[in-house]
Coordinates of C-alpha atoms in Angstrom, one line a residue:
M178 CA 0.0 0.0 0.0
F179 CA 1.1 3.5 -0.8
T180 CA 1.4 6.1 2.0
Q181 CA -1.2 8.6 0.9
N182 CA 0.3 12.1 0.5
K183 CA -2.4 13.8 -1.5
L184 CA -3.7 17.3 -1.2
P185 CA -6.7 17.3 1.2
E186 CA -10.1 17.7 -0.4
I187 CA -11.3 21.3 0.2
D188 CA -15.0 21.8 1.2
P189 CA -16.0 25.2 -0.2
N190 CA -18.3 25.8 2.7
K191 CA -15.6 24.9 5.3
V192 CA -13.2 27.4 6.7
L193 CA -9.6 26.0 6.6
T194 CA -7.4 26.2 9.6
H195 CA -4.1 27.8 9.5
G196 CA -2.4 24.4 9.7
E197 CA -4.4 22.9 6.8
V198 CA -3.5 25.9 4.6
N199 CA 0.2 25.6 5.4
K200 CA 0.0 21.8 4.5
I201 CA -1.5 22.5 1.1
I202 CA 1.0 25.2 0.4
E203 CA 3.9 22.9 1.4
E204 CA 2.7 20.2 -0.9
L205 CA 2.1 22.5 -3.8
T206 CA 5.6 24.0 -3.3
R207 CA 7.1 20.5 -3.1
Q208 CA 5.5 19.4 -6.4
N209 CA 6.4 22.6 -8.1
N210 CA 10.0 22.2 -7.0
R211 CA 10.1 18.7 -8.4
M212 CA 8.8 19.8 -11.8
V213 CA 11.5 22.6 -11.8
I214 CA 14.2 20.0 -11.0
I215 CA 13.1 17.7 -13.8
Q216 CA 13.3 20.6 -16.2
Q217 CA 16.7 21.6 -14.9
I218 CA 18.0 18.0 -15.2
A219 CA 16.7 17.8 -18.8
K220 CA 18.5 21.0 -19.7
S221 CA 21.8 20.1 -17.9
I222 CA 22.3 16.7 -19.6
N223 CA 23.8 16.7 -23.1
V224 CA 24.6 13.9 -25.5
E225 CA 28.3 14.2 -25.0
M226 CA 28.1 13.3 -21.3
S227 CA 29.3 9.9 -19.9
Y228 CA 27.0 7.8 -17.8
D229 CA 28.8 8.9 -14.6
E230 CA 28.4 12.5 -15.6
I231 CA 24.7 12.0 -16.2
I232 CA 24.2 10.3 -12.8
N233 CA 26.1 13.1 -11.1
E234 CA 23.9 15.7 -12.8
V235 CA 20.8 13.9 -11.4
A236 CA 22.2 13.1 -7.9
T237 CA 22.7 16.5 -6.4
P238 CA 19.4 18.3 -7.2
L239 CA 17.4 15.3 -6.3
Q240 CA 18.6 15.3 -2.7
S241 CA 16.4 18.3 -1.9
V242 CA 13.1 16.7 -3.1
L243 CA 13.6 12.9 -2.8
P244 CA 15.5 11.2 0.0
Y245 CA 17.8 8.3 -1.1
D246 CA 20.9 6.5 0.0
L247 CA 21.4 4.5 -3.2
L248 CA 20.9 5.7 -6.8
S249 CA 21.7 3.8 -10.0
F250 CA 20.5 3.2 -13.5
C251 CA 20.7 0.1 -15.6
L252 CA 20.6 -0.4 -19.4
L253 CA 19.6 -3.3 -21.5
E254 CA 22.5 -4.6 -23.7
N255 CA 22.2 -7.9 -25.6
N256 CA 19.2 -8.9 -23.4
Q257 CA 21.2 -8.3 -20.2
L258 CA 20.4 -5.7 -17.6
I259 CA 23.7 -4.0 -16.6
I260 CA 24.3 -1.4 -14.0
K261 CA 26.0 1.5 -15.8
S262 CA 26.5 4.1 -13.1
G263 CA 25.5 4.7 -9.5
I264 CA 25.8 6.7 -6.3
P265 CA 27.9 5.8 -4.3
A266 CA 30.3 5.2 -7.1
T267 CA 32.6 2.9 -5.2
L268 CA 30.2 0.0 -4.6
K269 CA 31.7 -3.4 -5.1
V270 CA 28.3 -5.1 -5.1
L271 CA 25.5 -3.8 -7.2
G272 CA 28.1 -1.5 -8.7
V273 CA 29.0 -0.6 -12.3
G274 CA 29.1 -3.6 -14.5
W275 CA 26.8 -5.7 -12.3
V276 CA 24.4 -7.9 -14.3
L277 CA 20.9 -8.4 -12.9
D278 CA 19.1 -11.8 -13.2
S279 CA 16.2 -11.6 -15.7
N280 CA 14.2 -14.1 -13.7
A281 CA 14.8 -12.9 -10.1
S282 CA 15.4 -9.2 -10.1
A283 CA 13.2 -6.3 -9.0
P284 CA 14.4 -4.0 -11.8
W285 CA 13.5 -6.7 -14.3
K286 CA 9.9 -6.8 -12.9
A287 CA 9.6 -3.1 -13.6
I288 CA 10.9 -3.7 -17.2
K289 CA 8.5 -6.6 -17.9
E290 CA 5.5 -4.7 -16.5
K291 CA 6.6 -1.4 -18.0
R292 CA 5.6 0.5 -14.8
C293 CA 7.1 1.8 -11.6
F294 CA 7.7 -0.8 -8.9
L295 CA 7.7 0.3 -5.2
R296 CA 9.2 -1.8 -2.4
Q297 CA 8.4 -0.5 1.1
D298 CA 9.9 -3.1 3.3
I299 CA 12.7 -5.2 1.7
L300 CA 13.6 -7.0 5.0
N301 CA 10.2 -8.6 5.3
D302 CA 9.8 -9.1 1.5
Q303 CA 12.9 -10.9 0.4
K304 CA 12.3 -12.6 -2.9
Y305 CA 14.7 -11.1 -5.4
Q306 CA 18.3 -11.8 -6.4
E307 CA 19.7 -8.6 -5.1
D308 CA 18.0 -8.5 -1.7
D309 CA 20.9 -9.9 0.3
Y310 CA 23.2 -7.3 -1.2
L311 CA 20.7 -4.5 -0.6
L312 CA 20.4 -5.5 3.1
K313 CA 24.2 -5.6 3.5
L314 CA 24.2 -2.1 2.2
G315 CA 21.5 -1.2 4.7
M316 CA 18.7 -0.6 2.1
K317 CA 15.2 -1.2 3.4
S318 CA 13.0 0.3 0.7
G319 CA 13.3 1.2 -2.9
I320 CA 11.7 2.4 -6.2
M321 CA 12.5 0.8 -9.6
A322 CA 11.2 2.8 -12.6
P323 CA 11.5 1.6 -16.2
L324 CA 13.3 3.9 -18.7
L325 CA 10.8 4.1 -21.6
V326 CA 11.5 5.6 -25.0
K327 CA 8.6 5.4 -27.4
N328 CA 7.1 2.7 -25.2
E329 CA 10.3 0.6 -25.5
V330 CA 12.2 -0.1 -22.3
I331 CA 15.9 0.6 -22.4
G332 CA 16.7 0.1 -18.7
T333 CA 15.6 1.2 -15.2
L334 CA 16.2 4.0 -12.8
N335 CA 16.6 2.7 -9.2
F336 CA 16.4 4.4 -5.8
G337 CA 17.1 2.9 -2.4
S338 CA 16.6 4.2 1.2
K339 CA 17.9 2.9 4.6
N340 CA 14.4 3.6 6.0
T341 CA 11.3 1.4 5.6
F342 CA 8.3 3.1 3.9
A343 CA 10.6 5.9 2.8
Y344 CA 8.6 6.7 -0.3
S345 CA 5.1 8.0 -0.8
E346 CA 2.7 7.8 -3.7
S347 CA 3.7 11.3 -4.8
D348 CA 7.4 10.1 -4.8
F349 CA 6.3 7.1 -6.9
I350 CA 4.7 9.4 -9.5
F351 CA 7.7 11.8 -9.4
V352 CA 10.2 9.0 -10.0
Q353 CA 8.3 7.8 -13.0
Q354 CA 8.1 11.3 -14.5
L355 CA 11.8 11.7 -13.8
A356 CA 12.5 8.3 -15.4
D357 CA 10.6 9.3 -18.6
Q358 CA 12.6 12.4 -19.0
L359 CA 15.9 10.7 -18.1
A360 CA 15.2 7.9 -20.5
V361 CA 15.2 10.3 -23.4
C362 CA 18.5 11.9 -22.3
I363 CA 20.2 8.6 -21.7
N364 CA 19.0 7.2 -25.0
N365 CA 20.2 10.3 -26.9
A366 CA 23.6 10.0 -25.2
R367 CA 23.8 6.3 -26.0
L368 CA 22.9 6.9 -29.7
F369 CA 25.3 9.8 -29.9
G370 CA 28.0 7.5 -28.5
E371 CA 27.3 4.9 -31.1
V372 CA 27.4 7.4 -33.9
L373 CA 30.6 8.9 -32.5
A374 CA 32.2 5.5 -32.3
S375 CA 31.2 4.7 -35.8
K376 CA 32.5 8.1 -36.9
R377 CA 35.9 7.5 -35.2
E378 CA 36.1 4.0 -36.7
W379 CA 35.4 5.5 -40.2
E380 CA 38.0 8.3 -39.6
E381 CA 40.6 5.8 -38.5
T382 CA 39.9 3.6 -41.6
F383 CA 40.1 6.8 -43.7
K384 CA 43.5 7.7 -42.2
A385 CA 44.8 4.2 -42.5
V386 CA 44.5 4.2 -46.4
P387 CA 48.2 4.6 -47.5
S388 CA 47.2 6.6 -50.6
K389 CA 46.2 10.2 -50.6
I390 CA 42.5 11.1 -50.5
F391 CA 41.2 14.7 -50.7
L392 CA 37.8 16.2 -50.6
I393 CA 38.1 19.6 -52.4
D394 CA 35.7 22.4 -53.4
H395 CA 35.5 24.3 -56.7
S396 CA 38.5 26.4 -55.7
Y397 CA 40.6 23.3 -54.9
N398 CA 40.5 24.0 -51.2
V399 CA 40.9 20.9 -49.1
L400 CA 37.7 20.3 -47.1
N401 CA 38.9 17.0 -45.7
S402 CA 41.9 14.7 -46.1
N403 CA 43.5 11.6 -44.7
S404 CA 46.8 13.5 -44.7
Q405 CA 48.2 14.5 -41.3
D406 CA 49.4 17.8 -42.9
N407 CA 45.8 19.2 -43.0
N408 CA 43.4 19.7 -40.1
P409 CA 40.0 20.5 -41.5
T410 CA 38.4 21.0 -38.1
Q411 CA 40.2 24.3 -37.7
E412 CA 37.6 26.5 -39.4
K413 CA 39.3 29.7 -38.5
E414 CA 42.5 28.9 -40.4
E415 CA 42.7 29.5 -44.1
K416 CA 42.1 26.3 -46.1
K417 CA 45.0 24.9 -48.0
K418 CA 44.9 24.0 -51.7
C419 CA 45.3 20.4 -52.6
Y420 CA 48.4 21.1 -54.7
E421 CA 49.9 22.9 -51.8
L422 CA 49.6 19.7 -49.7
F423 CA 50.6 17.3 -52.4
D424 CA 51.8 18.4 -55.8
C425 CA 51.4 15.2 -57.8
C426 CA 51.3 17.0 -61.2
G427 CA 54.5 18.9 -60.8
G428 CA 52.9 22.2 -61.4
R429 CA 51.1 21.1 -64.5
F430 CA 47.6 21.8 -63.2
Q431 CA 46.0 21.4 -66.6
L432 CA 46.8 17.7 -66.4
C433 CA 44.9 17.2 -63.1
P434 CA 41.8 15.0 -63.7
A435 CA 39.9 17.2 -61.1
V436 CA 40.0 20.1 -63.6
K437 CA 38.3 18.0 -66.2
A438 CA 35.9 16.4 -63.7
F439 CA 34.7 19.8 -62.5
K440 CA 33.9 20.7 -66.1
T441 CA 32.2 17.4 -67.2
G442 CA 30.7 16.4 -63.8
K443 CA 31.9 12.8 -64.5
L444 CA 34.5 10.5 -63.0
T445 CA 37.9 11.2 -64.5
V446 CA 41.1 9.1 -64.2
C447 CA 44.6 9.4 -65.5
E448 CA 48.3 8.5 -64.8
I449 CA 50.8 11.3 -64.4
T450 CA 54.6 11.0 -64.1
Q451 CA 56.0 13.6 -61.7
P452 CA 58.6 15.4 -63.8
Y453 CA 61.2 15.8 -61.0
T454 CA 61.0 12.6 -59.1
K455 CA 59.8 10.4 -62.0
T456 CA 57.2 9.0 -59.6
I457 CA 54.1 7.7 -61.4
F458 CA 50.7 8.6 -59.8
Y459 CA 47.3 7.1 -60.6
I460 CA 44.8 9.8 -60.0
S461 CA 41.0 9.6 -60.0
A462 CA 38.6 12.5 -59.4
N463 CA 35.0 11.6 -58.4
P464 CA 32.4 14.3 -58.4
V465 CA 30.3 14.8 -55.2
Y466 CA 26.7 16.0 -55.4
N467 CA 24.4 17.4 -52.7
E468 CA 20.7 16.6 -52.2
K469 CA 19.8 19.2 -54.8
N470 CA 22.0 17.3 -57.3
E471 CA 24.5 20.2 -57.4
L472 CA 28.2 19.5 -57.8
Y473 CA 29.8 21.0 -54.7
G474 CA 33.0 19.0 -54.4
M475 CA 35.4 16.4 -55.7
V476 CA 37.0 13.3 -54.1
V477 CA 40.5 13.0 -55.4
Y478 CA 42.3 9.7 -54.9
V479 CA 46.1 9.7 -55.5
N480 CA 48.0 6.4 -55.5
D481 CA 51.7 6.0 -56.1
V482 CA 51.9 3.2 -58.7
T483 CA 55.6 3.6 -59.5
T484 CA 56.7 0.2 -58.1
K485 CA 53.7 -1.5 -59.7
R486 CA 54.5 -0.1 -63.1
R487 CA 58.2 -1.0 -62.8
M488 CA 57.2 -4.5 -61.9
E489 CA 54.9 -4.7 -64.8
S490 CA 57.7 -3.4 -67.1
Q491 CA 60.0 -6.1 -65.7
L492 CA 57.4 -8.8 -66.3
F493 CA 56.9 -7.5 -69.8
Q494 CA 60.6 -7.5 -70.4
S495 CA 60.8 -11.0 -69.0
A496 CA 58.1 -12.1 -71.5
K497 CA 60.0 -10.6 -74.3
L498 CA 63.2 -12.3 -73.2
A499 CA 61.3 -15.6 -73.0
A500 CA 60.0 -15.1 -76.6
I501 CA 63.6 -14.2 -77.7
G502 CA 64.8 -17.4 -75.9
E503 CA 62.3 -19.5 -77.9
M504 CA 63.4 -17.8 -81.1
A505 CA 67.1 -18.4 -80.2
A506 CA 66.4 -22.0 -79.5
G507 CA 64.8 -22.4 -83.0
V508 CA 67.8 -20.6 -84.6
A509 CA 70.2 -22.7 -82.7
H510 CA 68.6 -25.9 -83.8
E511 CA 68.8 -24.7 -87.4
L512 CA 72.5 -23.8 -87.0
N513 CA 73.4 -27.2 -85.4
S514 CA 73.0 -29.1 -88.6
P515 CA 75.4 -27.1 -90.8
L516 CA 77.9 -26.9 -87.8
T517 CA 77.8 -30.7 -87.5
A518 CA 78.6 -31.0 -91.2
I519 CA 81.4 -28.4 -90.9
I520 CA 83.0 -30.1 -87.8
G521 CA 82.5 -33.6 -89.3
N522 CA 83.9 -32.8 -92.7
S523 CA 86.8 -30.9 -91.3
S524 CA 87.7 -33.8 -89.1
L525 CA 87.6 -36.2 -92.0
I526 CA 89.9 -34.0 -94.1
L527 CA 92.3 -33.5 -91.2
R528 CA 92.8 -37.3 -90.9
R529 CA 93.8 -37.4 -94.5
T530 CA 96.1 -34.4 -94.3
S531 CA 99.6 -34.5 -93.2
P532 CA 100.5 -32.1 -90.3
D533 CA 103.2 -30.7 -92.5
D534 CA 100.7 -29.7 -95.1
K535 CA 100.3 -25.9 -95.3
Q536 CA 96.4 -26.4 -95.3
Y537 CA 96.5 -28.4 -92.1
K538 CA 96.4 -25.2 -89.9
L539 CA 93.5 -23.8 -91.8
L540 CA 91.5 -27.0 -91.4
E541 CA 92.2 -27.0 -87.7
D542 CA 91.0 -23.5 -87.4
I543 CA 87.8 -24.5 -89.2
K544 CA 87.2 -27.4 -86.9
T545 CA 88.0 -25.3 -83.7
C546 CA 85.7 -22.5 -84.7
G547 CA 82.9 -24.9 -85.5
Q548 CA 83.3 -26.6 -82.1
R549 CA 83.4 -23.2 -80.4
S550 CA 80.2 -22.1 -82.2
K551 CA 78.5 -25.4 -81.3
R552 CA 79.4 -24.9 -77.6
I553 CA 78.0 -21.4 -77.6
I554 CA 74.8 -22.6 -79.3
Q555 CA 74.5 -25.4 -76.7
N556 CA 74.9 -23.0 -73.8
L557 CA 72.3 -20.7 -75.4
L558 CA 69.9 -23.6 -75.7
T559 CA 70.5 -24.5 -72.1
F560 CA 70.1 -20.9 -70.9
S561 CA 66.9 -20.3 -72.8
R562 CA 65.3 -23.6 -71.6
Q563 CA 62.3 -23.0 -69.3
D564 CA 63.1 -25.7 -66.8
S565 CA 61.6 -26.0 -63.3
Y566 CA 63.9 -25.3 -60.3
T567 CA 65.8 -28.6 -59.8
F568 CA 69.0 -28.9 -57.7
E569 CA 72.0 -31.0 -58.6
Q570 CA 75.8 -31.1 -58.0
V571 CA 77.3 -28.2 -59.9
S572 CA 80.8 -26.7 -60.3
M573 CA 81.1 -23.0 -60.1
N574 CA 84.1 -23.1 -62.4
N575 CA 82.0 -24.8 -65.1
I576 CA 79.2 -22.3 -64.6
I577 CA 81.6 -19.4 -65.0
E578 CA 83.1 -20.9 -68.2
S579 CA 79.7 -21.5 -69.8
S580 CA 78.5 -18.0 -68.8
L581 CA 81.6 -16.5 -70.4
H582 CA 81.0 -18.4 -73.6
L583 CA 77.7 -16.4 -73.9
V584 CA 78.8 -12.9 -73.0
S585 CA 82.6 -12.7 -73.4
Y586 CA 82.4 -11.4 -76.9
Q587 CA 80.0 -8.6 -75.9
I588 CA 82.4 -7.6 -73.1
E589 CA 85.7 -7.8 -75.0
K590 CA 84.5 -5.8 -78.0
N591 CA 84.2 -2.8 -75.6
N592 CA 88.0 -3.0 -74.9
I593 CA 87.4 -4.7 -71.6
S594 CA 89.6 -7.6 -70.7
I595 CA 88.4 -10.6 -68.6
V596 CA 90.8 -12.2 -66.1
K597 CA 89.8 -15.6 -64.8
K598 CA 91.2 -16.9 -61.5
L599 CA 89.5 -20.2 -61.2
S600 CA 90.7 -22.5 -58.4
S601 CA 90.7 -26.2 -58.8
R602 CA 90.1 -26.5 -55.0
T603 CA 86.6 -25.0 -55.3
P604 CA 84.2 -27.7 -54.2
N605 CA 81.0 -28.7 -56.0
F606 CA 77.7 -27.9 -54.3
M607 CA 74.0 -28.4 -54.7
G608 CA 72.4 -25.8 -56.9
N609 CA 70.5 -24.9 -60.0
K610 CA 72.9 -24.5 -63.0
L611 CA 70.6 -22.4 -65.1
Q612 CA 69.8 -19.9 -62.4
L613 CA 73.4 -19.6 -61.3
E614 CA 74.4 -18.9 -64.9
Q615 CA 71.9 -16.2 -65.1
I616 CA 73.3 -14.6 -61.9
I617 CA 76.9 -14.7 -63.2
I618 CA 75.8 -13.3 -66.6
N619 CA 74.0 -10.4 -64.8
F620 CA 77.1 -9.7 -62.7
L621 CA 79.3 -9.6 -65.9
L622 CA 76.9 -7.4 -67.8
N623 CA 76.6 -5.0 -64.8
A624 CA 80.4 -4.9 -64.6
R625 CA 80.6 -4.1 -68.3
D626 CA 78.1 -1.2 -67.9
A627 CA 80.0 0.1 -64.9
L628 CA 83.2 0.3 -67.1
E629 CA 81.5 2.1 -69.9
G630 CA 83.5 5.2 -71.0
I631 CA 86.8 3.8 -69.8
E632 CA 89.3 3.2 -72.5
T633 CA 90.8 0.0 -71.1
G634 CA 88.8 -1.8 -68.4
R635 CA 89.3 -5.1 -66.7
I636 CA 86.9 -7.6 -65.1
V637 CA 88.4 -10.1 -62.7
I638 CA 86.3 -13.2 -61.9
S639 CA 87.7 -15.5 -59.2
T640 CA 86.8 -18.6 -57.3
D641 CA 89.9 -18.5 -55.0

């Protein structure tokens, strides 16, 4: 039963005593003060406040119109009712983070019934999960009011007192009115927090993109950017131009796709090579329209594709080399037949010719040159073969010799001498002959390029 605390009914024919008048005035003043406090609380709470700040805004003014020793509010999260903030703030039981049982909790009763729930004598009415903890804290009566937003419960507002029958019917009504107003404030703060968290997550994602992204206006002022060089929140400072923050066009503004995109109102993309650094940029300009379908800005995306383009060029070059290798293999096979005839016939003639014959030396030269040409062709065939990576016992000396057969002429025709210091003590090892040959050839050609312009150069290759 509620303790009745209503204004006494006034008989128009009855003369009120001085005490009755004072009682009516006191009750009217009390109710008026409560309405003023609800309005003050609503005005003082803003969406940027934390839950602790909200409870502190509520706690102090309430002391003058509603006695309490325990104040808290709970919110529903994933079907759990969790205490978010409270007074006193240092409670270890029924404190922040405490989860209330949905089947045996007084606040849950207020949620399920969607109405205020008054407990006048907890000691003699122990039937809820939290009662033992409440009695340890000295609480003997309480009010649990649902926090309703558009008839949906988001939590509860809870009061506790160390006195039994501490709350009257007017307190009951006031708490529900307060809860209705507080529910709107808390829900707004919670929604604002979710929006703010989403905004921060998006901003961090935006900043994490390694490429440059600008939002610019018609004057090329940067409205927003993922660059740390620009702070768009400083409205008082003069906005920077996008080309002041990042000059990807090297001063050639007419090449910027944003210029064309502003004229056409369509997505424009291009690749520009920075004239000084030779850096290659892929740039896209995407028009941004407002709700009136008016072009008010441009999202400019700038990506450094220098490494990518160089890799593509190397892959293209590798494809050309592979094609040349296939052509060389075909040519080599065609040359093998006449070389076999040259070597074979010169050998037959040498057998019939006396070493003292003046033609003998010429025949030997023919045979030697034929054999050398055959070795070069054989090495070329081996080098151009597209084999898988297999490992075998290899000799570094043999690898160097076969590599020199392929490139020694190119090197020596540039007046560069090659000095070999191949040690017979160099052990064999497991490796891929073709890949090692390619490495040696690259070293030799790089050495040749390094000696370009020198009248007499020398390349020393050693296995000592």
